[in-house]
Coordinates of C-alpha atoms in Angstrom, one line a residue:
X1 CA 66.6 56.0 -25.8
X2 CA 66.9 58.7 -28.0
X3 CA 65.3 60.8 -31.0
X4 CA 65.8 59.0 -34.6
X5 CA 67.6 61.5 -35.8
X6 CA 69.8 61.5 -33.0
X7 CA 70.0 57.8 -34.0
X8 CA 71.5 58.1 -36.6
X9 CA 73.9 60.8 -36.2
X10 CA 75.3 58.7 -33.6
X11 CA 75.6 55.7 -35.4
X12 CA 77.6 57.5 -37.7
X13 CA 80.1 58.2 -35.4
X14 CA 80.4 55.1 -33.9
X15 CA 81.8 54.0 -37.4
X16 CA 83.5 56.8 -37.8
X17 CA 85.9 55.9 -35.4
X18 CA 86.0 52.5 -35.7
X19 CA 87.0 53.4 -39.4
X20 CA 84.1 52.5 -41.1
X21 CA 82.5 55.2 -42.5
X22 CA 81.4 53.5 -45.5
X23 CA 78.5 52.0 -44.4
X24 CA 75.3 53.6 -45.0
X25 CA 72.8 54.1 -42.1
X26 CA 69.0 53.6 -42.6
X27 CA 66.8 55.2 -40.7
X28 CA 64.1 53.6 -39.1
X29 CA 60.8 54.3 -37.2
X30 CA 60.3 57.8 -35.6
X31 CA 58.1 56.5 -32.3
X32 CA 56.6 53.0 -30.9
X33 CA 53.8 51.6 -32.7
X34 CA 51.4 52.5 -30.8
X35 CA 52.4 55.2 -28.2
X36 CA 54.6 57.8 -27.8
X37 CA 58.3 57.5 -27.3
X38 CA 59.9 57.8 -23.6
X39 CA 62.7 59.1 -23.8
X40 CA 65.4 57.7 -21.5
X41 CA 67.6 61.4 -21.2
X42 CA 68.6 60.6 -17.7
X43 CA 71.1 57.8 -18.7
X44 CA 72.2 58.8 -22.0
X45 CA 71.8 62.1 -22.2
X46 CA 69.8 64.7 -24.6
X47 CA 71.9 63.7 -27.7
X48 CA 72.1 59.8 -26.6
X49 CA 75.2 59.8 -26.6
X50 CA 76.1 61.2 -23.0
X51 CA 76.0 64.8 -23.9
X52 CA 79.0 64.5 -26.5
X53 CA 78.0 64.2 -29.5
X54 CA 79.0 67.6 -30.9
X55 CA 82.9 66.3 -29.8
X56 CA 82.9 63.8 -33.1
X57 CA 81.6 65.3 -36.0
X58 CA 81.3 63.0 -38.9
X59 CA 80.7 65.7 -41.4
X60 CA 77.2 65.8 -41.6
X61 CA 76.1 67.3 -38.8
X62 CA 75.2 70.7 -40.5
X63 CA 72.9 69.2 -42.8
X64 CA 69.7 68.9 -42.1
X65 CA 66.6 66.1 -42.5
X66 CA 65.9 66.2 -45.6
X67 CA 69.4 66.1 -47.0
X68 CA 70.4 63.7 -44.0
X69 CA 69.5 59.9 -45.3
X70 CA 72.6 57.9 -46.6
X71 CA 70.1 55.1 -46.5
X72 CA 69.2 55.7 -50.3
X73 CA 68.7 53.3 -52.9
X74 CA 68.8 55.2 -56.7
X75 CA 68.6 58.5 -54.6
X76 CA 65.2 57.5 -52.5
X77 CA 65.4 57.1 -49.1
X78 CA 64.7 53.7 -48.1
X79 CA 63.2 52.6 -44.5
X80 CA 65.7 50.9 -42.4
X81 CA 62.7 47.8 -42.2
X82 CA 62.1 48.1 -45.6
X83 CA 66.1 47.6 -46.5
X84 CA 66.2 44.8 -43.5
X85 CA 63.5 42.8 -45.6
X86 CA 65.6 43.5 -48.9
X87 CA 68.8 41.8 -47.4
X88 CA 66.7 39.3 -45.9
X89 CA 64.7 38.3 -49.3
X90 CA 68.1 38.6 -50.8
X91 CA 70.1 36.0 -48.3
X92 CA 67.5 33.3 -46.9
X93 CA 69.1 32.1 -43.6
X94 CA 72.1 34.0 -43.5
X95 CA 71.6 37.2 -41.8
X96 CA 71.7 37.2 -37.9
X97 CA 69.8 40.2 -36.5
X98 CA 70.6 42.1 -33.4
X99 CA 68.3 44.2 -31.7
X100 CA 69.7 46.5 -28.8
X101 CA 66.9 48.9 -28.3
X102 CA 62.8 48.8 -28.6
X103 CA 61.7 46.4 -31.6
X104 CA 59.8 48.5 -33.5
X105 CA 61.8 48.3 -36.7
X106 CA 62.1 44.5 -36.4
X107 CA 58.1 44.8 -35.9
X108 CA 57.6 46.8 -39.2
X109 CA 59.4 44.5 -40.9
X110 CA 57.6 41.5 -40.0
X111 CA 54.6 43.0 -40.5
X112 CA 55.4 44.2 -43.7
X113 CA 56.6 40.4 -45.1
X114 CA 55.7 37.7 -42.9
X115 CA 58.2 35.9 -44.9
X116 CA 60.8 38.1 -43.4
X117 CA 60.9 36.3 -39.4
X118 CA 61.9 32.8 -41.1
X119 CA 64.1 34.3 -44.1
X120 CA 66.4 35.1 -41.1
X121 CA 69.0 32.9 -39.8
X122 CA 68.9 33.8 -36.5
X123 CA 67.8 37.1 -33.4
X124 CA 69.8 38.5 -31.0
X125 CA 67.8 40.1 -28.6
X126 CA 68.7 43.0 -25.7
X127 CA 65.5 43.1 -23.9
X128 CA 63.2 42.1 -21.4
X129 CA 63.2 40.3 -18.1
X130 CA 63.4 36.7 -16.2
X131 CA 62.6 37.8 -12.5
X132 CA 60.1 40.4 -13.1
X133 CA 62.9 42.6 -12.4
X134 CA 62.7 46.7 -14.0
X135 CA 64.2 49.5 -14.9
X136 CA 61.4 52.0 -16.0
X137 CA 58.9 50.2 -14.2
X138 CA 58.6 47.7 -11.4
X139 CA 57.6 45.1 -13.7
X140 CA 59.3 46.3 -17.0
X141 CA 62.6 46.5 -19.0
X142 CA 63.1 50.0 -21.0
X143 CA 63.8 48.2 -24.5
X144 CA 60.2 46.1 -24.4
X145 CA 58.2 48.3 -22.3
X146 CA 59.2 51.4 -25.0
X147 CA 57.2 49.4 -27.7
X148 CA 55.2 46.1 -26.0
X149 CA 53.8 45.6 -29.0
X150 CA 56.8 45.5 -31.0
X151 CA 58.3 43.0 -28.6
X152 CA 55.5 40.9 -28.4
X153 CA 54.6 40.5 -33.0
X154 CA 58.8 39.7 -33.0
X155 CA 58.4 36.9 -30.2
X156 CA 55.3 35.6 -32.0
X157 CA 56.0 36.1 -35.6
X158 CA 59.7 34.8 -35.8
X159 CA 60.0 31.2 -37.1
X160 CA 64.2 31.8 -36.7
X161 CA 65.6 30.8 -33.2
X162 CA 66.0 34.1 -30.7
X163 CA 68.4 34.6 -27.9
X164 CA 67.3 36.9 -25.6
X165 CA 69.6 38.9 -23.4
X166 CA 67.5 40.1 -20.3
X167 CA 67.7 42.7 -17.9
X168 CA 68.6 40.4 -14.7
X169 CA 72.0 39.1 -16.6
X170 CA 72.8 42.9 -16.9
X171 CA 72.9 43.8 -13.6
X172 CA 74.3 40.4 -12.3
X173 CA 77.6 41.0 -14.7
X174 CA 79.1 44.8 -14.5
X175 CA 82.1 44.7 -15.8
X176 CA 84.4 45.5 -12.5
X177 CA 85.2 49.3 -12.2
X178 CA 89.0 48.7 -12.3
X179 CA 88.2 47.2 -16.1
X180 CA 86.1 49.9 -16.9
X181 CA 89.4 52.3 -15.7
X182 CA 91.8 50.8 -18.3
X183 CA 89.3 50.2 -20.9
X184 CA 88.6 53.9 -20.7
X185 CA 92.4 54.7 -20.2
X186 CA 94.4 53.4 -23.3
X187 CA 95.7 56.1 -25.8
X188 CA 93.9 55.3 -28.6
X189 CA 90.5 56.7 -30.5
X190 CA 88.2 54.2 -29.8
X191 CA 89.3 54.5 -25.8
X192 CA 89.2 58.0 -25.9
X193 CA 85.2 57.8 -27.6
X194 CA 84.5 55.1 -24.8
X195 CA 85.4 57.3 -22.1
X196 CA 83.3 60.8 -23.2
X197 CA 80.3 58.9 -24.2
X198 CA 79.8 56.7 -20.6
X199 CA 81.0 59.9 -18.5
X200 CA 77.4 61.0 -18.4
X201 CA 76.0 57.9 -17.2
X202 CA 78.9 57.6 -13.7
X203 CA 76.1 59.7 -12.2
X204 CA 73.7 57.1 -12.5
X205 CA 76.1 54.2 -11.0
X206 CA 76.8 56.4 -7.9
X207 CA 72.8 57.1 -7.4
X208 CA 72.1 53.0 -7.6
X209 CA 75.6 52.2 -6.0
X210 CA 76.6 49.4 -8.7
X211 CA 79.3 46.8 -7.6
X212 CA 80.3 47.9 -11.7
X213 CA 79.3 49.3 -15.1
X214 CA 76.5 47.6 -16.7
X215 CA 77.3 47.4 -20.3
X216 CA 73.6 45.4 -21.5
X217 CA 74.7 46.5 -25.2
X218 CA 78.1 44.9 -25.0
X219 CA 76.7 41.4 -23.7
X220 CA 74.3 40.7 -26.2
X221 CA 77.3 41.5 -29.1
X222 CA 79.4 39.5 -27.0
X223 CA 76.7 36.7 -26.5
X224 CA 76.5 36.7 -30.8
X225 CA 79.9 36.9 -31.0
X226 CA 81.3 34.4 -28.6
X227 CA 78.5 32.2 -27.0
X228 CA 80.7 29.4 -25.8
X229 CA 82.6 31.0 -23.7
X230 CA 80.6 33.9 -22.8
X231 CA 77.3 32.6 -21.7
X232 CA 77.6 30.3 -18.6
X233 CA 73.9 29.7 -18.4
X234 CA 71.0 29.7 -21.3
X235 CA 67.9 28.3 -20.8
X236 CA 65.0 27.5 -22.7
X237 CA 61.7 29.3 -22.3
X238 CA 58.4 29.7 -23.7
X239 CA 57.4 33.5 -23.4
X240 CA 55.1 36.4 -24.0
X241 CA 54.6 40.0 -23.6
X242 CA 52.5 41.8 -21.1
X243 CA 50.5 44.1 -22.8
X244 CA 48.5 45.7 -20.4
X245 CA 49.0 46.6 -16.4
X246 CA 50.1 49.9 -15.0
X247 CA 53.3 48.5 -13.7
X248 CA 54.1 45.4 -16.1
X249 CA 53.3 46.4 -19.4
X250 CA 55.8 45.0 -21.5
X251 CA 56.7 42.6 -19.5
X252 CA 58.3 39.6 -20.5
X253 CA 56.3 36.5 -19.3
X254 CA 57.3 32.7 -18.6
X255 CA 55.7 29.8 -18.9
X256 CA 57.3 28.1 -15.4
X257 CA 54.9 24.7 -15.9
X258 CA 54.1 23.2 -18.7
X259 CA 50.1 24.3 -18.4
X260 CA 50.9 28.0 -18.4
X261 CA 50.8 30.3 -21.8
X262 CA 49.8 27.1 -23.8
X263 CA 49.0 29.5 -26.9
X264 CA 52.8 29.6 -27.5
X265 CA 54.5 26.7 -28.7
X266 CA 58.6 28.0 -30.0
X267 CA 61.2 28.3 -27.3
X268 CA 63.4 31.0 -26.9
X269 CA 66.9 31.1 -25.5
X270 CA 67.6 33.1 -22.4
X271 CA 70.9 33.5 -21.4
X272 CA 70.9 34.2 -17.6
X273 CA 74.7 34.7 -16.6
X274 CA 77.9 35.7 -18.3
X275 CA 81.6 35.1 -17.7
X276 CA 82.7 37.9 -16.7
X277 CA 86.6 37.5 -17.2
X278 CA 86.0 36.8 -21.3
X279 CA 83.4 39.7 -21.1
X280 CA 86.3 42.1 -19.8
X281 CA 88.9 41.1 -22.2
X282 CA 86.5 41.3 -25.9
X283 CA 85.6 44.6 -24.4
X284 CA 89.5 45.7 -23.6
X285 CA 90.1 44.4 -27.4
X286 CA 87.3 46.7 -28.6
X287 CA 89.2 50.0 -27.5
X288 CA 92.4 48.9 -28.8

């Protein structure tokens, strides 16, 4: 939803304050694979990061591209896809990906080593749709439709089970508003960071009058984290991406009888509702 670079500034300060500057950052793809990018500045702001960003320096703002990589191995910059299949090659079915934007780097990757969809343990995936429901289109979630292509060689290419978070179980679990009050209310760093960075977005929840705040990113963590008792309904589908369509590309596409998409064989998981109770209290033990 934002610039690359952007990216990974922001990143940065995320684990700046949760106290973890250490780890390095690698950057990935600039744009989709085979369009433009869309930018999504009314929700998150220029920076992506709700018009704060200059609020938490890490540092390393001053610096500038070429100097900006930590992602280095022996002082080259290495592609975040490119480090992705190094881990990967490196530890054969232990490394559980999640993806909370477009899938471009998980494409590149696959693409790259087609080894590197089965050397992983498992996908977590933010993305998509079950009803046909959208956000930058009638027919289309912002994370697929941003790179269709993407979405569609990770969903074909991956021999590792995926879990798929869609857009439908966002909406249908806001976190109520009187959580998001005392989540964003405690005296402490990571509260303090919560509050400035979803500011921004309130505007949004007062133009589409949501019965909460939507917090897609936070459910799929959540969904890795603690699937028992988060998820309280998963099903199992056979899917594909709509590629073309002025008002469905990227798309996410069921099989609802067993005749239909008979190209695709693998399953994926779908969770389709959350408890929202558990959701509320990981998220109030984030901010602490």
């Amino acid at each position: 939803s934002t610039t690359v670079r952007n990216v990974q500034r922001n990143v940065r300060k995320v684990l700046a304050v949760c106290g973890r500057p250490e780890i390095p950052v690698y950057r990935g793809c600039e744009r989709p694979l085979s369009e433009p990018l869309n930018l999504a500045d009314e929700y998150h702001g220029a920076d992506g990061l709700g018009g704060v960003a200059e609020q938490f320096p890490t540092g390393d703002d001053a610096v500038d591209d070429s100097e900006e990589d930590d992602g280095t191995v022996e002082g080259r910059p290495v592609h975040a896809a490119e480090r992705l299949i190094e881990m990967a090659r490196r530890e054969p079915g232990e490394i559980t990906l999640l993806l909370l934007g477009p899938l471009t780097n998980a494409a590149l990757a696959m693409t790259l080593d087609p080894r590197f969809g089965t050397n992983l343990r498992e996908i977590f995936i933010l993305g998509g749709n079950v009803e046909g429901r959208g956000n930058v289109l009638p027919g289309s979630e912002y994370n697929f439709r941003t790179d269709p292509e993407a979405a569609s060689v990770v969903l074909t290419r991956a021999q590792c089970p995926i879990t798929i978070v869609p857009w439908e179980a966002v909406v249908k679990s806001p976190i109520p508003w009187e959580v998001y009050s005392m989540m964003t209310r405690q005296d402490t760093a990571k509260s303090r960071f919560v509050r400035a960075i979803t500011r921004y977005s309130l505007a949004y929840y007062d133009k589409v009058s949501a019965g909460g705040y939507e917090v897609g990113d936070a459910l799929a963590v959540a969904a890795l984290l603690a699937p028992d008792s988060v998820a309280t309904s998963v099903e199992e589908r056979r899917v594909a991406i709509e590629l073309r369509g002025s008002h469905t590309r990227g798309q996410l596409v069921h099989a609802w009888t067993p005749d239909m998409l008979p190209e695709v064989e693998r399953t994926v998981r779908i969770v389709t509702s959350f408890n929202r109770e558990r959701v509320s209290e990981l998220l109030m033990r984030m901010v602490v």
